[in-house]
Tab-separated table of C-alpha atoms and ligand atoms in Angstrom:
chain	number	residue	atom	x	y	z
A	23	UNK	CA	134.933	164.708	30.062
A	24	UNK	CA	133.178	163.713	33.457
A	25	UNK	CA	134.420	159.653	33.352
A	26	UNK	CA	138.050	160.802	31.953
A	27	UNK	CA	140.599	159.501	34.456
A	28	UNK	CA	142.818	162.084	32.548
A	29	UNK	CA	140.204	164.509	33.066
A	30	UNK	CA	139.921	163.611	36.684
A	31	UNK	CA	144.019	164.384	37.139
A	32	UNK	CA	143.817	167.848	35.184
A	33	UNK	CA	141.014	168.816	37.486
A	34	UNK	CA	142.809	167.846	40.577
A	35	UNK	CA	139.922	164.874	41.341
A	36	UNK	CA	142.279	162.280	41.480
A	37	UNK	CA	145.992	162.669	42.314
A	38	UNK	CA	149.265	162.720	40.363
A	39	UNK	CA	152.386	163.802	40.719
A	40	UNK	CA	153.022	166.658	38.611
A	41	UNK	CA	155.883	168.427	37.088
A	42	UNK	CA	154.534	170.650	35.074
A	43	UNK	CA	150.458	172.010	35.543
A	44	UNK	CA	149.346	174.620	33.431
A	45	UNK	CA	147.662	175.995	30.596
A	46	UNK	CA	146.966	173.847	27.667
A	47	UNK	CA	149.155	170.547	28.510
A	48	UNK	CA	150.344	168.811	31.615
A	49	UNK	CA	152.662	166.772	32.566
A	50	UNK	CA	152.875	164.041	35.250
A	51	UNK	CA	154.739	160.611	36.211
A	52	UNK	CA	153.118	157.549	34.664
A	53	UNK	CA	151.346	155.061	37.781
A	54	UNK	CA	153.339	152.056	36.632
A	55	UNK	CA	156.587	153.157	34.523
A	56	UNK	CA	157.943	151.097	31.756
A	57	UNK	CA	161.313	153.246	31.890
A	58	UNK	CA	163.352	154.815	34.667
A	59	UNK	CA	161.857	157.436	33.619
A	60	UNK	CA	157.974	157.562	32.357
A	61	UNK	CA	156.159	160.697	31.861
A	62	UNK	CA	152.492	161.795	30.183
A	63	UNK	CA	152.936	164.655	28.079
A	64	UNK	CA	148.584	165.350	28.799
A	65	UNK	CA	146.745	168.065	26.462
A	66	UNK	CA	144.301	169.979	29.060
A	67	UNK	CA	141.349	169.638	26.440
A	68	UNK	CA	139.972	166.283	25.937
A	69	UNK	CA	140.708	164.687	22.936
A	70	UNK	CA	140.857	161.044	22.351
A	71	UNK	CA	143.974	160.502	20.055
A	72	UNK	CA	145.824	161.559	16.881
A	73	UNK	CA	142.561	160.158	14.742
A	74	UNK	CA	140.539	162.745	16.362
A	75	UNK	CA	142.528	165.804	16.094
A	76	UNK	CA	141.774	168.522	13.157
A	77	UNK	CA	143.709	170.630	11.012
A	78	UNK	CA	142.999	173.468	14.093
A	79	UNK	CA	144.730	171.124	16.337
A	80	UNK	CA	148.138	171.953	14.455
A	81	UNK	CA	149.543	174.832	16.927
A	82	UNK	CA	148.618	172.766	20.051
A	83	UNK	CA	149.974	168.860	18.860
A	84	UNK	CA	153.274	171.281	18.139
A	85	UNK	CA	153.096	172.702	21.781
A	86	UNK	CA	153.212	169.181	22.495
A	87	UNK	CA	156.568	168.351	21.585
A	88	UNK	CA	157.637	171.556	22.581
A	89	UNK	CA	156.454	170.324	25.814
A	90	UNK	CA	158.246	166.867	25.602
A	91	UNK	CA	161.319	168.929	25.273
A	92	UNK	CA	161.144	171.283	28.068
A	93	UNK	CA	160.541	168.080	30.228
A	94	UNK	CA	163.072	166.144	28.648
A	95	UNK	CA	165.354	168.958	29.698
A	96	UNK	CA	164.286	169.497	32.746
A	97	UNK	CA	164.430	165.796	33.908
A	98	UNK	CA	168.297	165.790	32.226
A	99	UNK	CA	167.553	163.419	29.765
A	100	UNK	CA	167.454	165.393	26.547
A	101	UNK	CA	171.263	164.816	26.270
A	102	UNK	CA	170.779	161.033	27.032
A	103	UNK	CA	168.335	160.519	25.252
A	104	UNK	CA	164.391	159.542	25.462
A	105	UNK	CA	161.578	157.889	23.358
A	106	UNK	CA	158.185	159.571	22.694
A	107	UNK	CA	155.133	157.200	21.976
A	108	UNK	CA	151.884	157.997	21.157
A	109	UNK	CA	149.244	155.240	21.070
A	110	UNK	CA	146.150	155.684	19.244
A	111	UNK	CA	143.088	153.330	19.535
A	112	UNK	CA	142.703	149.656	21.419
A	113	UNK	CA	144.574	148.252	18.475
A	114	UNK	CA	147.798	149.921	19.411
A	115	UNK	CA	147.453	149.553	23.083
A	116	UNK	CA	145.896	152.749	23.777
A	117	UNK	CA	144.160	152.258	27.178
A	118	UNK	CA	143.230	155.529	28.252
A	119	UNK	CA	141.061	157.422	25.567
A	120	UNK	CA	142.645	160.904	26.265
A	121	UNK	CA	145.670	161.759	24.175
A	122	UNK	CA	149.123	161.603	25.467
A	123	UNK	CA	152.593	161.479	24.585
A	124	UNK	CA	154.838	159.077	26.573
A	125	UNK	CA	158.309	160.471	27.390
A	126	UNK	CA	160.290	157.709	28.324
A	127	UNK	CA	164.337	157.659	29.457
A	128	UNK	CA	166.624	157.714	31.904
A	129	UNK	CA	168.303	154.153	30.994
A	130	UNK	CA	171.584	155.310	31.662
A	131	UNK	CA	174.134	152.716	30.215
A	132	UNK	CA	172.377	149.247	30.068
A	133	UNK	CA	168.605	150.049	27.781
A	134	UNK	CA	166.266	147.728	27.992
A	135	UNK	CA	164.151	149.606	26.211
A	136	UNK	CA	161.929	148.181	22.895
A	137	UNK	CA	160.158	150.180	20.255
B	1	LIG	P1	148.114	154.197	26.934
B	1	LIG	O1	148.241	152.696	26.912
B	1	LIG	O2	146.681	154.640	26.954
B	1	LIG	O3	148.918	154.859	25.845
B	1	LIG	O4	148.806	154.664	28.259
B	1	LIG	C1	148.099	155.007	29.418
B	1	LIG	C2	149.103	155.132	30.538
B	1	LIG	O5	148.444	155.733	31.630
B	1	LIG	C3	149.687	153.804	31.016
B	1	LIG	O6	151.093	153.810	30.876
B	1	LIG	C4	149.245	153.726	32.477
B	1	LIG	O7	150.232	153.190	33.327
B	1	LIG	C5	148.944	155.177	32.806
B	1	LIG	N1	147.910	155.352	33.807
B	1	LIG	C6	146.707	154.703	33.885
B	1	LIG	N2	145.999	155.155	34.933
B	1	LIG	C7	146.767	156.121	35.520
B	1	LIG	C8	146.552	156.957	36.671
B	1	LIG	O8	145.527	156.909	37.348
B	1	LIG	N3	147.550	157.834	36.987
B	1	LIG	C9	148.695	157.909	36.239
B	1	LIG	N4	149.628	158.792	36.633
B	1	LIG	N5	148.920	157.138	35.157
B	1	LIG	C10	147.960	156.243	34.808
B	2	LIG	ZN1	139.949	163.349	29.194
C-alpha cells in the first residue's frame, strides 16, 4: 500500500532496524518503546488488522506467533517472559492501519508494565 509507513519499512523506503527480514513477516524495534524491549511482529502483505483478516488468513496469523516466539527467543526473553498486543481499529489505539503484533519484555525484576 503506497502511503503505508509499514509498507514503506518492508520495502526498505524508510528505515528500521531489523532483526528479522524475510518472507511473509518482519520484524523490527518499535521508534518509541513502551518496554525495554518493544518489537513489531509486521505481516509482509498489507492488511489492516484482525477485523480484516479471512478464514485464508489462518496459516499466516499462526506464522505470526510462531514468529513472536522465535524473536522472543532470540532476544532471551521467552524464559522471562513478554506480552503480545495486538490493537485493532482507532478505538483500541491502533495508530498505524497495518497489522502488527507488539512483543514487549525485557523488565527484568522491577515491571512496570500494564495490560
Ligand atoms: P499501534 O498503536 O498502531 O498498535 O502501534 C503502532 C506502533 O508503531 C507504535 O508503537 C509506534 O511507536 C510505532 N511506530 C510508528 N511509526 C513508526 C516508524 O516509523 N518506525 C517504527 N519502527 N515504529 C513506528
Ligand atoms: Zn501496509
Amino acid at each position: 500500500m503506497d502511503n503505508c509507513i509499514f509498507c514503506k519499512i518492508i520495502r526498505g523506503e524508510i528505515p528500521g532496524k531489523f532483526i528479522h527480514r524475510e518472507g511473509e513477516w518482519v520484524a523490527f524495534y518499535d521508534i518509541s518503546p513502551k518496554a525495554p524491549i518493544h518489537v513489531l511482529i509486521v505481516p509482509t502483505s498489507h492488511i489492516e488488522s484482525i477485523a480484516d483478516v479471512h478464514d485464508s488468513d489462518g496459516v499466516l496469523l499462526g506464522n505470526l506467533l510462531l514468529a513472536a516466539k522465535k524473536i522472543a527467543q532470540k532476544l532471551k526473553i521467552d524464559k522471562s517472559g513478554f506480552k503480545l498486543i495486538i490493537n485493532n481499529g482507532k478505538g483500541s489505539g491502533q495508530i498505524v492501519p497495518h497489522l502488527h503484533i507488539h512483543l514487549l519484555g525485557g523488565w527484568g525484576k522491577n515491571p512496570e508494565w500494564k495490560v
